[in-house]
Every structure is written in structure tokens, then in C-alpha cells.
Coordinates of C-alpha atoms and ligand atoms in Angstrom, one line a residue:
M1 CA 1.5 -17.5 -17.1
P2 CA -1.4 -16.7 -14.8
E3 CA -0.3 -15.3 -11.4
Q4 CA -0.9 -17.7 -8.6
Y5 CA -1.8 -15.4 -5.8
L6 CA -5.3 -14.1 -5.3
P7 CA -6.0 -10.5 -6.2
P8 CA -6.7 -8.4 -3.0
I9 CA -9.7 -6.5 -4.4
Y10 CA -11.9 -6.8 -7.5
W11 CA -15.4 -6.2 -8.8
D12 CA -17.8 -9.2 -8.7
G13 CA -20.6 -7.7 -10.7
D14 CA -21.6 -4.6 -8.7
E15 CA -20.2 -6.0 -5.5
V16 CA -16.7 -5.3 -4.2
A17 CA -14.8 -8.6 -3.4
M18 CA -11.7 -8.7 -1.1
I19 CA -9.5 -11.4 0.2
D20 CA -9.6 -11.1 4.0
Q21 CA -6.0 -10.3 4.9
R22 CA -6.6 -10.7 8.6
V23 CA -6.9 -14.5 8.3
L24 CA -4.2 -15.2 5.8
P25 CA -2.3 -17.5 5.4
R26 CA -4.5 -19.8 7.4
R27 CA -7.6 -19.2 5.3
E28 CA -8.3 -17.8 1.8
K29 CA -11.6 -16.2 2.6
I30 CA -13.3 -13.9 0.1
L31 CA -15.6 -11.2 1.5
K32 CA -18.2 -9.3 -0.6
F33 CA -19.3 -5.7 0.1
T34 CA -22.3 -3.7 -1.2
T35 CA -22.1 -0.4 0.8
P36 CA -19.4 2.2 1.2
Q37 CA -19.7 1.9 5.0
Q38 CA -18.8 -1.8 4.9
I39 CA -15.7 -0.9 2.8
I40 CA -14.7 1.9 5.1
K41 CA -14.9 -0.7 8.0
A42 CA -12.8 -3.2 5.9
I43 CA -10.1 -0.5 5.5
K44 CA -10.1 0.4 9.2
N45 CA -10.0 -3.2 10.4
M46 CA -7.3 -4.3 7.9
T47 CA -9.3 -6.7 5.9
I48 CA -7.6 -4.8 3.1
R49 CA -4.4 -2.9 3.7
G50 CA -1.3 -1.5 2.0
A51 CA -1.5 2.1 0.8
P52 CA -2.2 1.6 -2.9
A53 CA -4.8 -1.2 -2.2
V54 CA -6.5 1.1 0.3
G55 CA -6.6 3.8 -2.4
V56 CA -8.3 1.4 -4.8
A57 CA -10.7 0.3 -2.1
G58 CA -11.6 4.0 -1.3
A59 CA -12.2 4.6 -5.0
M60 CA -14.5 1.5 -5.2
A61 CA -16.3 2.5 -2.0
L62 CA -17.1 5.8 -3.7
A63 CA -18.3 4.1 -6.9
V64 CA -20.6 1.9 -4.8
G65 CA -21.7 4.8 -2.7
A66 CA -22.4 7.1 -5.7
R67 CA -24.8 4.4 -7.1
R68 CA -26.7 4.3 -3.8
I69 CA -27.4 8.1 -3.6
E70 CA -31.1 8.3 -4.5
T71 CA -31.8 11.6 -6.2
N72 CA -32.2 12.9 -9.7
D73 CA -30.9 16.4 -8.7
S74 CA -27.2 16.9 -9.5
K75 CA -26.8 19.5 -6.7
T76 CA -28.2 17.2 -4.1
F77 CA -26.1 14.3 -5.5
S78 CA -22.9 16.5 -5.3
R79 CA -23.5 17.5 -1.7
K80 CA -24.2 14.0 -0.5
F81 CA -21.2 12.6 -2.5
E82 CA -18.9 15.2 -1.0
Q83 CA -19.9 14.1 2.5
L84 CA -19.1 10.5 1.5
C85 CA -15.7 11.5 0.1
Q86 CA -14.8 13.1 3.5
L87 CA -15.8 9.9 5.3
V88 CA -13.8 7.6 3.0
K89 CA -10.7 9.9 3.2
K90 CA -10.6 9.6 7.0
A91 CA -10.6 5.8 7.0
R92 CA -6.8 5.6 7.4
P93 CA -4.6 8.7 7.8
T94 CA -0.9 7.9 6.8
G95 CA -1.1 6.5 3.3
N96 CA -1.3 9.1 0.6
N97 CA -3.0 6.9 -2.0
L98 CA -6.4 7.1 -0.2
S99 CA -6.7 10.8 -0.3
W100 CA -5.2 10.9 -3.7
A101 CA -7.8 8.5 -5.0
V102 CA -10.7 10.3 -3.3
E103 CA -9.6 13.6 -4.8
R104 CA -9.4 12.1 -8.2
I105 CA -12.8 10.6 -8.0
Y106 CA -14.3 13.8 -6.6
S107 CA -12.8 15.7 -9.6
V108 CA -15.4 13.9 -11.7
V109 CA -18.2 15.8 -9.9
V110 CA -16.3 19.1 -10.0
E111 CA -15.5 18.9 -13.7
N112 CA -19.1 17.9 -14.7
P113 CA -21.4 20.4 -12.9
R114 CA -24.4 20.1 -15.2
T115 CA -24.3 16.4 -15.8
E116 CA -27.2 14.1 -15.0
V117 CA -26.9 11.9 -11.9
A118 CA -26.9 8.6 -13.8
E119 CA -24.1 9.8 -16.0
L120 CA -22.1 11.0 -13.0
Q121 CA -22.5 7.6 -11.4
R122 CA -21.2 6.0 -14.6
L123 CA -18.2 8.3 -14.8
I124 CA -17.3 7.7 -11.1
R125 CA -17.3 4.0 -11.7
Q126 CA -15.2 4.5 -14.8
K127 CA -12.7 6.6 -12.8
A128 CA -12.5 3.9 -10.1
D129 CA -11.7 1.3 -12.8
E130 CA -9.0 3.6 -14.2
I131 CA -7.4 3.9 -10.8
L132 CA -7.3 0.2 -10.4
A133 CA -5.9 -0.5 -13.9
E134 CA -3.3 2.3 -13.6
D135 CA -2.0 0.9 -10.3
V136 CA -1.3 -2.4 -11.9
A137 CA 0.4 -0.8 -14.8
A138 CA 2.5 1.4 -12.5
N139 CA 3.6 -1.6 -10.5
K140 CA 4.7 -3.5 -13.6
S141 CA 6.7 -0.5 -14.6
I142 CA 8.2 -0.2 -11.1
G143 CA 9.2 -3.8 -11.4
A144 CA 10.9 -3.2 -14.8
W145 CA 12.9 -0.3 -13.5
G146 CA 13.6 -1.8 -10.1
K147 CA 15.0 -5.1 -11.3
N148 CA 18.1 -3.2 -12.5
V149 CA 19.2 -2.4 -9.0
I150 CA 19.1 -6.1 -7.9
P151 CA 22.5 -7.7 -8.5
T152 CA 22.8 -11.2 -9.8
G153 CA 22.2 -13.8 -7.1
A154 CA 21.4 -11.0 -4.6
R155 CA 20.0 -11.6 -1.1
V156 CA 17.1 -9.1 -1.1
L157 CA 15.5 -8.1 2.2
T158 CA 12.0 -6.7 2.3
Y159 CA 9.8 -5.4 5.1
C160 CA 6.1 -5.6 5.7
N161 CA 4.0 -6.5 2.6
A162 CA 4.4 -4.3 -0.4
G163 CA 3.1 -6.9 -2.7
A164 CA 0.1 -7.8 -4.9
L165 CA -1.9 -7.9 -1.7
A166 CA -1.0 -4.3 -0.8
T167 CA -1.8 -2.9 -4.3
A168 CA -4.3 -3.5 -7.1
D169 CA -2.0 -6.3 -8.2
Y170 CA 1.7 -7.3 -8.7
G171 CA 3.1 -5.1 -5.9
T172 CA 5.7 -2.4 -5.6
A173 CA 8.7 -3.7 -3.6
L174 CA 7.5 -7.3 -4.4
G175 CA 6.9 -6.1 -8.0
V176 CA 10.7 -5.4 -8.1
I177 CA 11.4 -8.8 -6.6
R178 CA 9.0 -10.5 -9.1
A179 CA 10.7 -8.8 -12.0
A180 CA 14.2 -9.5 -10.7
Y181 CA 13.3 -13.2 -10.0
A182 CA 11.9 -13.6 -13.5
A183 CA 15.2 -12.5 -14.9
D184 CA 17.4 -14.3 -12.3
S185 CA 15.9 -17.2 -10.3
S186 CA 19.1 -17.3 -8.2
I187 CA 18.1 -14.3 -6.1
Q188 CA 17.0 -15.0 -2.5
V189 CA 14.3 -13.1 -0.7
L190 CA 14.3 -12.4 3.1
A191 CA 11.0 -11.3 4.6
C192 CA 11.0 -9.6 8.0
E193 CA 8.1 -10.8 10.2
T194 CA 6.8 -7.3 10.8
R195 CA 5.4 -7.1 14.3
P196 CA 2.7 -6.6 15.4
F197 CA 0.4 -7.4 12.4
L198 CA 2.9 -9.8 10.8
Q199 CA 2.4 -8.6 7.2
G200 CA 5.9 -10.0 6.4
S201 CA 5.5 -13.6 7.7
R202 CA 1.8 -13.9 7.0
L203 CA 1.3 -12.0 3.7
T204 CA 4.7 -11.6 2.0
A205 CA 5.6 -15.2 2.6
Y206 CA 2.1 -16.3 1.5
E207 CA 2.1 -14.3 -1.7
L208 CA 5.7 -15.3 -2.7
M209 CA 5.0 -18.9 -1.9
R210 CA 1.9 -18.8 -4.1
S211 CA 4.0 -17.3 -6.9
N212 CA 6.7 -20.0 -6.5
I213 CA 9.3 -17.5 -5.4
P214 CA 11.4 -18.9 -2.6
V215 CA 11.3 -16.8 0.6
T216 CA 12.8 -17.1 4.0
V217 CA 11.2 -15.4 7.0
L218 CA 13.2 -13.8 9.8
T219 CA 12.2 -11.9 13.0
D220 CA 12.5 -8.2 12.9
N221 CA 15.1 -8.4 15.6
A222 CA 17.4 -10.5 13.5
V223 CA 17.9 -7.9 10.8
G224 CA 21.0 -6.3 12.5
S225 CA 22.7 -9.5 13.1
I226 CA 22.0 -10.8 9.6
M227 CA 23.4 -7.6 8.0
Q228 CA 26.4 -7.7 10.3
Q229 CA 27.1 -11.2 8.9
Q230 CA 27.0 -9.8 5.4
K231 CA 23.9 -11.9 4.5
V232 CA 22.0 -9.1 2.8
D233 CA 22.9 -7.4 -0.4
V234 CA 20.0 -4.9 -1.0
V235 CA 16.9 -3.8 0.8
V236 CA 13.6 -2.9 -1.1
V237 CA 10.6 -1.7 0.8
G238 CA 7.3 0.1 -0.1
A239 CA 6.0 3.4 1.2
D240 CA 2.8 4.9 2.5
R241 CA 3.6 8.5 2.0
I242 CA 6.7 10.2 0.6
A243 CA 7.2 13.9 1.3
A244 CA 8.6 16.4 -1.2
N245 CA 12.1 15.9 0.1
G246 CA 12.0 12.1 -0.1
D247 CA 11.4 11.4 3.6
T248 CA 9.3 8.2 3.7
A249 CA 6.6 6.9 6.0
N250 CA 6.3 3.2 5.9
K251 CA 5.5 0.3 8.2
I252 CA 6.8 0.7 11.8
G253 CA 10.3 -0.8 11.9
T254 CA 11.3 0.4 8.4
Y255 CA 13.4 3.2 9.9
T256 CA 15.4 0.7 12.0
V257 CA 16.1 -1.4 8.8
A258 CA 17.2 1.8 7.0
V259 CA 19.6 2.9 9.7
L260 CA 21.0 -0.6 9.9
A261 CA 21.4 -0.8 6.1
N262 CA 23.2 2.5 6.2
T263 CA 25.6 1.3 8.9
H264 CA 26.4 -1.8 6.9
N265 CA 26.7 0.0 3.5
I266 CA 23.8 -1.9 2.0
P267 CA 21.7 -0.1 -0.6
F268 CA 18.2 0.8 0.7
Y269 CA 15.5 1.3 -2.0
V270 CA 11.9 2.5 -1.6
A271 CA 9.5 1.3 -4.4
A272 CA 6.3 3.3 -4.8
P273 CA 4.0 4.8 -7.5
R274 CA 3.8 8.6 -7.8
S275 CA 0.3 8.4 -6.1
T276 CA 2.2 7.8 -2.9
I277 CA 4.1 11.1 -3.2
D278 CA 2.6 14.0 -1.3
A279 CA 4.4 17.1 -2.7
S280 CA 2.3 19.3 -0.4
I281 CA 4.3 18.1 2.6
A282 CA 7.8 19.5 2.7
D283 CA 9.3 16.8 4.9
G284 CA 8.5 13.8 7.0
S285 CA 7.6 15.8 10.1
G286 CA 4.3 16.8 8.3
I287 CA 3.2 13.2 7.7
P288 CA 0.4 12.0 10.1
I289 CA 1.3 8.7 11.8
E290 CA -1.6 6.4 12.6
Q291 CA -1.7 5.0 16.1
R292 CA -3.6 1.7 16.2
N293 CA -5.3 -0.2 19.0
P294 CA -2.7 -1.4 21.6
S295 CA -4.5 -4.7 21.6
E296 CA -2.7 -5.5 18.4
V297 CA 0.5 -5.5 20.5
T298 CA -0.8 -7.0 23.7
H299 CA -2.6 -9.9 22.0
L300 CA -1.5 -12.5 19.5
G301 CA -4.1 -14.7 17.8
G302 CA -6.6 -13.6 20.4
R303 CA -4.4 -14.5 23.4
A304 CA -2.8 -12.0 25.8
I305 CA 1.0 -11.9 25.6
V306 CA 1.3 -8.9 28.0
P307 CA 0.2 -8.9 31.6
P308 CA -3.3 -7.5 31.9
G309 CA -3.4 -3.7 32.5
V310 CA 0.1 -3.0 31.1
P311 CA -0.2 -0.4 28.4
A312 CA 1.4 -0.8 25.0
L313 CA 2.4 1.6 22.2
N314 CA 1.2 0.8 18.7
P315 CA 2.4 3.4 16.1
A316 CA 1.6 1.8 12.7
F317 CA 4.2 3.6 10.7
D318 CA 7.6 5.4 11.1
L319 CA 9.6 7.9 9.1
T320 CA 12.8 7.2 7.3
P321 CA 14.8 10.4 6.5
S322 CA 15.6 10.6 2.9
K323 CA 19.4 10.6 3.6
Y324 CA 19.1 6.8 4.2
V325 CA 17.2 6.2 0.9
T326 CA 19.5 5.1 -2.0
G327 CA 16.8 5.6 -4.6
I328 CA 13.0 5.8 -5.0
I329 CA 11.8 3.4 -7.7
T330 CA 8.7 4.8 -9.4
E331 CA 6.8 4.0 -12.5
V332 CA 8.7 6.7 -14.4
G333 CA 12.2 5.7 -13.3
I334 CA 14.5 5.6 -10.3
L335 CA 14.7 8.9 -8.5
R336 CA 18.0 9.9 -6.9
K337 CA 19.2 12.6 -4.6
P338 CA 18.6 15.5 -4.3
Y339 CA 15.0 14.2 -4.0
K340 CA 13.4 17.6 -3.9
R341 CA 14.5 18.0 -7.6
S342 CA 14.0 14.5 -8.8
I343 CA 10.6 14.2 -7.1
R344 CA 9.4 17.5 -8.6
K345 CA 10.5 16.4 -12.1
A346 CA 8.9 13.0 -11.7
L347 CA 5.6 14.6 -10.8
E348 CA 5.8 16.8 -13.9
I349 CA 5.9 13.9 -16.4
Ligands
MRU1 O1 -0.6 -1.1 7.9 P1 -0.4 -1.6 6.5 O2 -0.3 -3.1 6.4 O3 -1.4 -1.0 5.6 O4 1.0 -1.0 6.0 C1 1.5 -1.3 4.8 C2 2.8 -0.8 4.5 O5 3.4 -0.1 5.3 C3 3.4 -1.0 3.1 O6 4.7 -1.1 3.1 C4 3.0 0.2 2.2 O7 1.6 0.5 2.3 C5 3.3 0.0 0.8 S1 2.4 -1.2 0.1 C6 2.7 -1.2 -1.6

């Protein structure tokens, strides 16, 4: 059966097409990009978002950029391409998938030092296509593993959007929900609104509705009360970067949900591909947290909701210590504590 949501990013000939996630669910608007600078801007302004989708966008920006470097000299090409890689890497700091994808693409140049420029451009595009295809495959596998932790008829709470829109397709946390729903249509999905960008109410609800998976939206503030009333059986969220000890950076508010789940003895799962794991960082304290423009907090739909001149904090992500994480659902299986060991083993596969 064809999926009914729109893919977040795809090639349209030599152009990169994206659904504009800033205007969903009001409009399904497709934007086309022909330069890496345009794609970097689209990453920064959240036209595309979600760590794996941003990684794929970064890879595609490099494929587009490689093609636009006008030289026949491999050394000049490598120098210019390296500069571009640095620019793309900086577009968003917290998600690991972007730097992971850039490193992977850059390895093409490093591993082929005496190759002609046209061939390097072809290989870079091939690598970008591989990254996209592998992400979809990883998500399907995450779904297949993850559905086993969703009890029959469970009420599953998710946060932010870790769906098809946040990946190359299918989704991580929503991949688990998709697979669980295909096996048991009596499960119920609760999507937290996710202030301030509203990824839960705008994007998760849109995507699940498009896939005919029933979903109910709640405000972020309602989570404690709903858990207290025993109306949640399991939590599944995505991740932006996971440290070597399992500490997890994800959308601001995830930590609150994790602590509440722990207080109410509700299993709390993180679903993420291995490209989200950064084994070079020992624990969460080393993960950079993006601070976004306060106007995302002070304004809603272009209208001020805070008195003029009052400052606002807008950290885009928070850290959930691994002690609150029941399991990390990856494409190679469900990792359990102690995470230092299970993560190391997963990365060796
Ligand atoms: O700021 P965003 O919308 O890019 O944040 C997205 C999240 O925090 C997601 O949960 C995470 O990237 C995982 S998406 C599979």
C-alpha cells in the first residue's frame, strides 16, 4: 500500500525538493532548491527539520554543491569541497546525523585522491543517495524491533515529530508506532503539542492523519496529569544525539516527559538509527544545545503573545539522562543498560 504522507525530501531531477514543514498542516507546499546555500538556509529556518532528515538534506546539499564547483583540477575541487563541508556541518549543531552525513560524504574525496572531478561528483551524488536509502531501511528495521515493546491496545505517547517528516521516510519513533499499528490497530497514539514550534500538533498529527493512524493531541502541560490518571502505557520518542553512555538530546520538553514517565513507572523508549549515536562524547554534558531565536517563543503565527520587550528563553533541545531510558531502539536491535556496553557493541556490527 503506498504511504499517504508526503516525503520530506527527494530528488526532482537535479533539484532538491522539500515539503515546507513551517506551513504544515495548513498548506502542502513543495519547495525546490538548486544551490547548497539555499539548502543550508532551509535547514536553519526549519523548512526541513528532524535530525535524520537534516542529515539527508546536508548530504544532498553537498551533492548539489559538488556539481557546481567549476574546475577540472582535483586538488582545487577538494579544497573548495572541504570549505563547503564545513559550512553545511554548521547549519544546526545538536543533531549528530548532519555531521555524520558530512563526514561520510567527505570520505569520498579523501578515499579517491587521484580521481577526476567528474567522477568525484558522481561518487558524491551516489553516496548521498546511499545515505537516503539507508535511513529508510534503518527506520523500517527500528519499526520491526520496536513494535515488540508496544503492548496490545497500548496508549502510546510521543513527543515532537520523529516521523517520516523528520527522516528520509517512515520515521523512528513514528516508525515504531507505524509497525505497531499495522500489527494491532487497537493501539492509541497521544501526540504532545511540543511548544514552541508545535512539531507534535502540526507535524505528527498531520503525518499520522495522512497515514490513517488515529492520533489525539494534548498540550505539553497535560502529560503529568494524563500519566497520573494512568492513561499512558508507554512512551516512544526520537533523538538528536545520543552520547556513549546513552544520555539523549531530544526536543526541549523530552526530559520532563522522561522524569514523569519514571515517576509513574511507565517505560520510556528512545528510537534512533546508529547515525544519531556520537560515541566520541562520553555523556550528555558534551552535547551542544542549540539556542534558537526567542521570537519563536514570543510570537505565535506572526502575532506577539508576550508583552513587547520581555525576553524569552528558547533552548531547542534538552538532555535526558540515560537512567530514565528503558531502551534505545536501533536498526540492529533494542539496546539495554548498561548503555556504554550495548552502544559500543551496536556500533561494532
Ligand atoms: O528542532 P527539530 O524539529 O529538528 O527537532 C526534532 C527532534 O527533536 C526529533 O525528535 C529528533 O530530531 C528525532 S527525529 C527522527
